[in-house]
XYZ file of C-alpha atoms in Angstrom:
573
model
C 87.417 93.771 137.166
C 91.005 94.245 137.109
C 92.507 97.161 135.264
C 95.222 97.219 133.113
C 96.368 99.018 129.678
C 97.134 96.977 126.641
C 98.792 97.730 123.445
C 98.680 95.994 120.011
C 102.317 95.888 119.617
C 105.372 97.161 121.732
C 105.167 100.330 123.769
C 108.895 100.975 122.927
C 108.574 100.315 118.986
C 105.827 103.059 118.612
C 105.862 103.267 114.756
C 104.712 100.155 113.032
C 105.253 101.836 109.707
C 108.794 100.572 110.004
C 108.064 97.057 110.506
C 108.443 96.226 106.811
C 112.045 97.502 106.729
C 112.800 95.699 110.075
C 111.445 92.537 108.897
C 113.336 92.988 105.616
C 116.737 93.226 107.448
C 115.678 90.297 109.733
C 114.862 88.269 106.506
C 117.659 89.332 104.194
C 120.474 89.664 106.634
C 120.250 85.937 107.928
C 118.574 86.743 111.240
C 115.579 84.898 110.733
C 115.591 81.874 113.390
C 118.985 83.327 114.489
C 118.201 85.997 116.735
C 118.911 84.403 120.201
C 121.429 85.493 122.621
C 123.189 88.951 123.221
C 125.762 88.797 120.312
C 123.215 88.101 117.705
C 120.576 90.703 119.218
C 123.425 93.422 118.995
C 124.194 92.401 115.257
C 120.675 92.943 114.377
C 120.431 96.247 116.183
C 123.735 97.388 114.395
C 121.925 96.075 110.967
C 118.687 98.111 111.812
C 120.943 101.072 112.262
C 123.211 100.650 109.238
C 119.700 100.269 107.227
C 118.335 103.444 108.440
C 115.452 101.850 110.317
C 116.621 103.023 113.661
C 119.053 105.729 115.147
C 121.658 103.749 117.234
C 122.299 105.211 120.689
C 125.797 106.647 120.799
C 125.630 106.434 124.717
C 124.020 103.182 125.276
C 126.435 100.268 125.857
C 123.831 97.643 125.424
C 122.714 97.830 121.924
C 121.330 94.260 122.266
C 118.324 95.899 124.180
C 117.270 97.546 121.029
C 116.930 94.290 119.251
C 114.908 92.760 121.963
C 112.236 95.468 121.756
C 111.816 94.883 118.027
C 111.828 91.257 118.554
C 109.146 91.666 120.909
C 107.082 93.626 118.732
C 107.354 91.195 115.913
C 106.684 88.425 117.911
C 103.335 89.936 119.674
C 102.166 90.769 116.103
C 102.807 87.288 114.861
C 105.391 88.335 112.220
C 108.006 85.916 113.877
C 107.674 82.954 116.180
C 108.391 83.347 119.649
C 110.506 81.430 122.305
C 108.272 78.584 123.292
C 109.469 76.337 126.131
C 108.383 72.743 126.227
C 108.196 70.624 129.682
C 108.487 67.022 130.298
C 104.560 66.819 130.033
C 104.003 69.068 126.982
C 105.320 69.679 123.418
C 106.110 73.188 122.688
C 103.295 75.040 120.855
C 105.717 75.808 117.990
C 106.156 71.912 117.353
C 102.500 71.249 117.490
C 101.793 73.849 114.903
C 104.779 72.613 112.756
C 103.190 69.058 112.843
C 99.748 70.215 112.053
C 100.636 72.749 109.403
C 103.913 71.766 107.781
C 102.957 73.935 104.736
C 103.752 77.025 106.924
C 107.572 76.231 106.407
C 108.651 76.655 109.859
C 111.348 74.993 111.855
C 111.838 74.163 115.470
C 113.726 77.421 115.895
C 112.627 80.606 117.951
C 112.376 84.081 116.247
C 111.846 82.801 112.467
C 109.849 84.841 110.316
C 106.432 83.675 109.739
C 104.156 83.835 106.439
C 102.656 87.026 107.824
C 106.109 88.542 108.490
C 107.376 87.470 105.100
C 104.402 89.030 103.335
C 104.981 92.323 105.243
C 108.697 92.287 104.295
C 107.970 91.761 100.912
C 105.047 93.923 100.597
C 105.535 96.725 97.564
C 102.418 98.748 97.869
C 100.671 100.539 100.663
C 97.568 98.231 100.272
C 99.561 95.255 100.859
C 101.176 96.381 104.052
C 97.705 97.587 105.292
C 96.298 93.949 104.443
C 98.952 92.426 106.462
C 98.634 94.869 109.378
C 94.885 94.387 109.474
C 95.308 90.629 109.680
C 97.683 90.934 112.333
C 95.681 93.221 114.617
C 92.456 91.261 113.996
C 94.000 88.268 115.060
C 95.685 89.098 118.470
C 93.594 88.197 121.508
C 94.409 88.405 125.080
C 93.142 86.720 128.347
C 90.458 88.633 130.091
C 88.298 88.264 133.443
C 85.190 89.094 131.293
C 82.730 85.934 130.709
C 84.181 85.020 127.392
C 87.771 84.718 129.020
C 89.415 86.169 125.994
C 89.359 89.703 124.491
C 90.312 91.419 121.160
C 91.699 94.975 121.609
C 91.470 95.917 118.134
C 87.953 94.997 117.798
C 86.873 96.617 120.899
C 88.235 99.786 119.597
C 86.202 99.598 116.330
C 83.286 98.741 118.547
C 83.641 101.714 120.852
C 84.061 103.947 117.783
C 80.839 102.647 116.043
C 79.031 103.349 119.214
C 80.288 106.745 119.170
C 79.041 106.967 115.569
C 75.657 105.626 116.351
C 75.314 108.388 119.099
C 75.887 111.247 116.287
C 79.521 112.043 117.451
C 81.032 113.598 114.654
C 84.780 113.714 116.161
C 87.190 110.832 115.983
C 89.218 109.545 118.943
C 92.214 111.045 120.108
C 95.100 109.540 122.327
C 93.624 110.857 125.375
C 90.269 109.049 124.517
C 92.084 105.927 123.477
C 93.116 105.722 127.249
C 89.411 105.238 128.164
C 89.207 102.511 125.373
C 92.569 101.014 126.160
C 91.981 100.005 129.893
C 88.811 97.888 129.378
C 88.985 94.056 128.438
C 85.245 93.317 127.881
C 83.403 93.619 124.583
C 79.936 94.025 126.379
C 81.254 97.357 127.898
C 81.588 99.147 124.256
C 78.434 101.388 124.598
C 79.335 102.389 128.178
C 82.853 103.309 127.219
C 81.384 105.214 124.218
C 79.447 107.176 126.803
C 82.331 107.890 129.026
C 84.008 109.535 125.964
C 81.049 111.483 125.376
C 80.858 112.679 129.083
C 84.794 113.449 129.222
C 84.354 115.468 125.875
C 81.662 117.469 127.295
C 83.389 118.379 130.555
C 86.509 119.194 128.452
C 84.771 121.384 126.121
C 83.804 123.755 128.883
C 87.321 124.350 129.852
C 88.972 127.343 128.275
C 92.804 127.698 127.451
C 95.403 124.860 126.656
C 97.042 124.972 129.915
C 93.652 124.288 131.791
C 92.658 121.577 129.513
C 95.964 119.955 130.280
C 95.042 120.188 133.950
C 91.634 118.680 133.486
C 93.178 115.844 131.537
C 95.553 114.998 134.294
C 92.862 115.220 137.027
C 90.242 113.133 134.929
C 92.736 110.414 133.815
C 95.283 110.244 136.636
C 93.001 108.080 138.726
C 92.560 105.595 136.000
C 96.182 105.444 135.410
C 96.888 104.703 139.074
C 94.085 101.964 138.951
C 96.022 100.287 136.183
C 99.289 100.746 138.092
C 101.215 103.362 135.895
C 102.074 107.096 136.220
C 99.955 109.502 134.407
C 102.750 110.675 132.256
C 103.267 107.099 131.020
C 99.825 107.098 129.144
C 101.417 108.192 126.083
C 103.706 105.231 126.090
C 100.360 103.111 125.703
C 98.178 104.968 123.670
C 100.499 106.401 121.134
C 101.529 103.183 119.743
C 97.900 102.023 119.379
C 96.997 105.346 117.514
C 99.999 104.491 115.101
C 99.158 100.860 114.749
C 95.504 101.418 114.178
C 96.578 103.817 111.251
C 98.496 101.082 109.208
C 95.547 99.020 108.743
C 93.820 101.450 106.164
C 90.508 101.470 108.090
C 90.986 104.845 109.453
C 91.590 108.263 108.388
C 93.090 111.296 110.106
C 90.757 114.277 111.395
C 93.747 116.444 112.850
C 94.743 114.460 115.750
C 91.905 112.186 115.800
C 91.269 108.936 114.182
C 87.821 108.689 112.208
C 86.600 105.611 110.089
C 87.699 105.766 106.387
C 84.563 106.153 104.472
C 85.816 103.812 101.760
C 86.427 100.836 104.050
C 82.852 101.082 105.628
C 81.802 97.759 104.443
C 84.721 96.024 105.526
C 84.636 97.820 108.978
C 80.796 96.914 109.044
C 81.533 93.219 108.280
C 84.238 92.912 111.032
C 81.643 94.388 113.381
C 79.026 91.949 112.475
C 81.262 88.757 112.714
C 83.710 89.553 115.511
C 85.057 88.996 118.095
C 85.868 85.274 117.203
C 87.930 83.890 119.814
C 90.240 80.927 119.218
C 90.427 78.877 122.155
C 92.896 76.106 120.978
C 96.543 77.525 121.045
C 97.865 75.656 118.013
C 94.854 76.941 115.735
C 95.296 80.420 117.307
C 98.998 80.512 116.492
C 98.345 79.123 113.052
C 96.010 82.061 112.329
C 98.358 84.598 113.713
C 101.440 83.447 111.925
C 99.703 82.464 108.572
C 97.254 85.399 108.288
C 93.872 86.012 110.004
C 90.981 85.823 107.543
C 89.573 89.276 106.256
C 86.343 90.157 104.743
C 88.091 91.085 101.716
C 89.061 87.344 101.385
C 85.420 87.149 100.229
C 84.530 87.573 96.272
C 81.261 89.220 96.897
C 82.755 91.841 99.464
C 85.420 92.452 96.933
C 83.032 92.801 93.960
C 81.007 95.377 95.936
C 84.065 97.297 96.865
C 85.292 97.242 93.130
C 81.793 98.428 91.786
C 81.612 101.332 94.509
C 85.411 102.484 93.680
C 84.692 102.239 89.852
C 81.511 104.512 90.495
C 83.749 107.171 91.939
C 86.202 106.872 89.174
C 83.222 107.460 86.747
C 83.076 103.787 84.956
C 81.138 100.679 85.827
C 81.551 96.954 85.477
C 79.046 94.057 85.347
C 80.049 90.928 87.057
C 80.736 89.104 83.998
C 83.637 91.573 83.081
C 85.174 90.969 86.553
C 87.514 87.954 87.592
C 86.175 85.084 89.208
C 88.829 84.145 91.603
C 89.541 86.082 94.912
C 93.303 86.686 94.173
C 92.487 88.157 90.844
C 89.664 90.133 91.996
C 92.061 91.581 94.990
C 94.519 92.454 92.289
C 91.765 94.288 90.261
C 90.604 96.164 93.342
C 94.518 97.179 94.028
C 94.693 98.658 90.412
C 91.744 100.868 90.953
C 92.769 101.657 94.459
C 96.194 102.732 92.898
C 94.553 104.816 90.122
C 92.186 106.351 92.407
C 95.251 107.212 94.965
C 97.276 108.818 92.082
C 94.488 111.157 91.190
C 94.207 112.187 94.768
C 98.052 112.754 94.888
C 97.925 114.934 91.837
C 95.360 117.062 93.726
C 97.161 116.809 96.904
C 100.385 118.051 95.054
C 98.738 121.088 93.629
C 97.699 122.105 97.245
C 101.077 122.209 98.702
C 101.625 125.786 97.553
C 98.773 126.825 99.684
C 99.662 129.312 102.377
C 98.554 126.960 105.164
C 100.404 124.082 103.665
C 103.659 125.761 103.326
C 103.300 127.120 106.958
C 102.748 123.263 107.922
C 105.622 122.176 105.991
C 107.825 124.662 107.775
C 106.537 123.677 111.167
C 107.366 119.980 110.426
C 111.086 121.178 109.260
C 111.230 123.216 112.625
C 110.194 120.394 114.938
C 112.794 117.791 113.001
C 115.617 120.533 113.185
C 115.179 120.741 116.980
C 113.755 124.281 116.985
C 111.120 125.547 119.327
C 107.916 126.467 118.174
C 104.304 127.097 119.123
C 100.661 127.146 117.927
C 98.573 124.299 116.956
C 100.364 123.710 113.752
C 103.818 123.064 115.447
C 102.160 120.813 118.133
C 100.314 118.727 115.550
C 103.779 118.373 113.602
C 105.347 117.205 116.937
C 102.711 114.836 117.613
C 102.864 113.200 114.334
C 106.579 113.171 113.739
C 108.348 112.648 117.206
C 108.444 108.811 117.025
C 109.554 108.497 113.291
C 111.438 111.827 112.364
C 113.501 110.142 109.448
C 110.459 109.265 107.613
C 108.959 112.621 108.255
C 111.850 114.482 107.175
C 111.696 112.672 103.838
C 107.907 113.488 103.729
C 108.363 117.312 104.573
C 111.055 117.721 102.038
C 109.011 116.025 99.435
C 106.022 118.290 100.183
C 108.318 121.449 100.064
C 109.298 120.416 96.338
C 105.602 119.817 95.550
C 104.869 123.372 96.679
C 107.633 124.736 94.316
C 105.974 122.745 91.518
C 106.899 122.524 87.899
C 107.614 118.607 88.347
C 107.456 116.703 84.885
C 107.245 113.331 86.876
C 104.245 112.479 88.616
C 104.384 113.226 92.592
C 104.224 109.331 93.459
C 107.088 108.792 91.118
C 109.122 111.872 92.772
C 109.127 109.903 96.149
C 110.904 106.736 97.425
C 108.592 106.040 100.320
C 105.055 104.839 100.629
C 102.306 106.963 101.862
C 98.885 105.904 103.333
C 95.167 106.857 101.917
C 95.585 110.512 103.627
C 99.050 110.921 101.827
C 100.842 110.537 105.233
C 104.005 108.580 105.105
C 104.383 104.893 105.542
C 107.937 103.981 106.203
C 111.153 105.838 104.975
C 112.662 105.243 101.491
C 114.044 101.608 101.181
C 117.782 101.223 100.586
C 118.980 101.313 96.853
C 116.823 104.052 95.516
C 116.738 107.839 96.345
C 114.733 109.542 98.784
C 113.268 111.837 96.446
C 113.767 112.452 92.467
C 112.432 115.750 91.140
C 112.351 115.756 87.270
C 111.747 119.397 86.062
C 111.994 120.558 82.342
C 115.323 121.840 82.406
C 117.021 119.649 84.948
C 116.760 116.784 87.663
C 117.106 117.250 91.380
C 117.708 114.180 93.389
C 117.060 114.879 97.333
C 118.617 112.739 99.989
C 117.911 113.602 103.570
C 119.259 112.122 107.006
C 119.347 112.611 110.640
C 122.603 110.789 111.080
C 125.515 113.174 112.303
C 129.284 112.989 113.002
C 131.689 110.703 111.217
C 128.861 107.956 110.829
C 127.397 110.359 108.286
C 129.947 109.811 105.925
C 130.098 105.957 106.375
C 126.178 105.747 106.165
C 125.319 108.543 103.499
C 128.279 109.493 101.161
C 128.466 106.295 99.040
C 124.714 105.716 98.265
C 124.200 109.372 97.849
C 126.988 109.657 95.116
C 125.661 106.131 93.506
C 122.205 107.393 93.403
C 122.988 110.710 91.780
C 125.468 108.779 89.143
C 122.657 106.181 88.459
C 120.060 108.982 87.659
C 122.654 110.745 85.702
C 123.100 107.793 83.522
C 119.561 107.486 82.612
C 119.206 110.980 81.922
C 122.135 112.213 79.950
C 119.939 114.758 78.172
C 119.612 116.877 81.479
C 121.664 118.294 84.120
C 121.250 116.082 87.483
C 122.192 117.673 90.727
C 121.947 116.368 94.182
C 120.881 118.019 97.335
C 121.824 116.451 100.737
C 119.958 117.640 103.658
C 121.092 117.055 107.126
C 120.995 118.815 110.675
C 124.645 119.165 110.730
C 127.193 118.326 107.720
C 130.223 116.368 108.650
C 133.419 117.581 106.871
C 134.253 113.991 105.771
C 130.684 113.835 103.846
C 131.219 117.231 102.406
C 134.711 116.150 101.155
C 133.399 113.176 99.379
C 130.820 115.563 97.666
C 133.202 118.274 96.910
C 135.590 115.851 94.953
C 132.379 114.351 93.312
C 133.619 111.433 91.643
C 131.857 108.081 91.462
C 133.240 104.995 89.515
C 130.819 102.636 88.181
C 133.868 99.757 87.486
C 136.273 101.683 85.399
C 133.843 104.438 84.188
C 133.931 107.684 86.164
C 131.116 109.787 86.864
C 131.523 113.451 88.008
C 128.487 114.224 90.258
C 127.083 117.593 91.297
C 125.889 117.134 95.038
C 125.394 120.161 97.464
C 125.522 119.609 101.054
C 123.045 121.692 102.836
C 122.142 122.217 106.587
C 118.341 121.679 107.360
C 118.399 125.376 109.011
C 119.429 126.382 105.550
C 116.614 124.564 103.606
C 114.184 126.051 106.180
C 115.691 129.560 105.281
C 115.023 128.777 101.543
C 111.493 127.518 102.251
C 110.914 130.760 104.396
C 112.016 132.801 101.220
C 109.553 130.635 99.062
C 106.810 131.536 101.560
C 107.419 135.166 100.861
C 108.405 135.219 97.160
C 106.827 132.211 95.175
C 109.847 131.615 93.159
C 109.760 128.668 90.606
C 112.228 125.761 90.170
C 114.467 127.575 87.796
C 115.435 129.557 90.777
C 116.323 126.468 92.827
C 118.568 125.036 89.908
C 120.222 128.522 89.753
C 120.837 128.383 93.582
C 122.226 124.985 93.548
C 124.708 125.939 90.558
C 125.923 129.046 92.519
C 126.711 126.864 95.553
C 128.539 124.099 93.366
C 130.877 127.166 92.054
C 133.187 127.416 95.125
C 133.621 123.749 95.610
C 137.162 123.948 94.473
C 138.154 125.623 98.101
C 138.399 123.380 101.025
C 135.569 122.162 102.717
C 135.369 124.438 105.505
C 135.356 127.317 102.959
C 132.779 125.626 100.649
C 130.393 125.165 103.509
C 130.964 128.821 104.444
C 130.170 130.010 101.186
C 126.988 127.608 100.755
C 125.669 129.460 103.861
C 126.389 132.786 102.654
C 124.869 131.990 99.114
C 121.702 130.693 100.699
C 121.287 133.752 103.035
C 121.896 136.198 100.568
C 120.333 134.711 97.227
C 117.984 136.941 95.392
C 114.892 135.132 94.013
C 113.625 138.150 92.005
């Protein structure tokens, strides 16, 4: 059997949680069906950068290559149509799908957004995003030299994990073990792969020390990489995207650096395992399912009703079937409402836990990694593994967690964040444009926190206007309380600081004087290290911000210097 690694998406776009933002740019900025050619590709890349979806490389002359990578990821996942080529004998697949399924609303142009892509771009809840990503991954099938001739990578991963569960393995799978899953393209080998993972674990568990374990991994997996025609060092290029894409479906929870089945989704998982893989051998039908949305177990009323009853029992209530809706769309809405309620309860508990010693240390390690600091230990390595491919999102998330730890919030923790989180409270995409990253309402004041990894003069262009606007909008809604802004970045550009120093925002002819403190991530880390030692409350945060605003009448250079001095010497007692 020929060996090769497969990925669910694109190896260069590793974080599928940024897909909704990328698709929104494609849909709302006129790139749907108009993303062919270097000029349009460059424009799309710049639009992604402006929206904060990517960080444009300052050194790369060819910005169009970034757009091609995103386009490829969307195409592979069924969120946009690919570029088909017709010949004299055959009509292109796109034309055949259009002819058979005109309700899809597609035209004879490549790279136009599909119903699946539109659904993901317009998803407003975590559950909608998970539903769409699960449909995408379940639909994807590739050619195989197995007897079936086709293979579904995502279904195979589920099959192997189910076999591990049957064999009493309590550990989930990590990225190294996904290598053993990700080079097989024959569904009949699921049990054999599970046995190979168990054998690998048994040998590795005998090794003592991190370095020795790394040497063992290299020795064990290098022959496999060579057989697949890649270098051992490249394995992460294949397995990390798969790990991240799988998380977006809602079928999995995190177990440290491992993936385990989400116990609340076991009925869905078991139904998939009973009914899949179902291969679609007709290309027209395959692309229709890929673009329109592959059927899920949750499209069935009985499955939805059982899920509703199970979650209702967890929430200490019950429903008889006569009390429930009868149509599948209404049942889905009912389930989402229960999931949202359950999620809010879980999130309140999570917020209370952030002040624990271990959580504060974890928050600091995430901030250290994002700041480019060297770290050590398992907590730092875990932070690095999670955040390295999506640092803007994790910057927002770690900052939100930091303020949850300080506590005293009047608003609910889910209302304090502008980004979505999954069932494990890890981030799913950064805050969309048009709303603040974090809004913290306390009894005596409101703090609007905006974070960015943008640096140099681009920072002023990208951040100064929306940050002032967000603070002014919150101020207009809450005239009864002082409203402050806190702007966090690795470095603060002088032009950005100048806009905050002046502090004016005009709503038509009405001026708003906004109070925004620019602060480096290093300074914020110092504050959280102080909090680790002295558990101060939010009133001390307000006083610190006020003290930083006092010297704003000086020049920008002096103001930034004074902020650094105040943060360094502030007394919380």
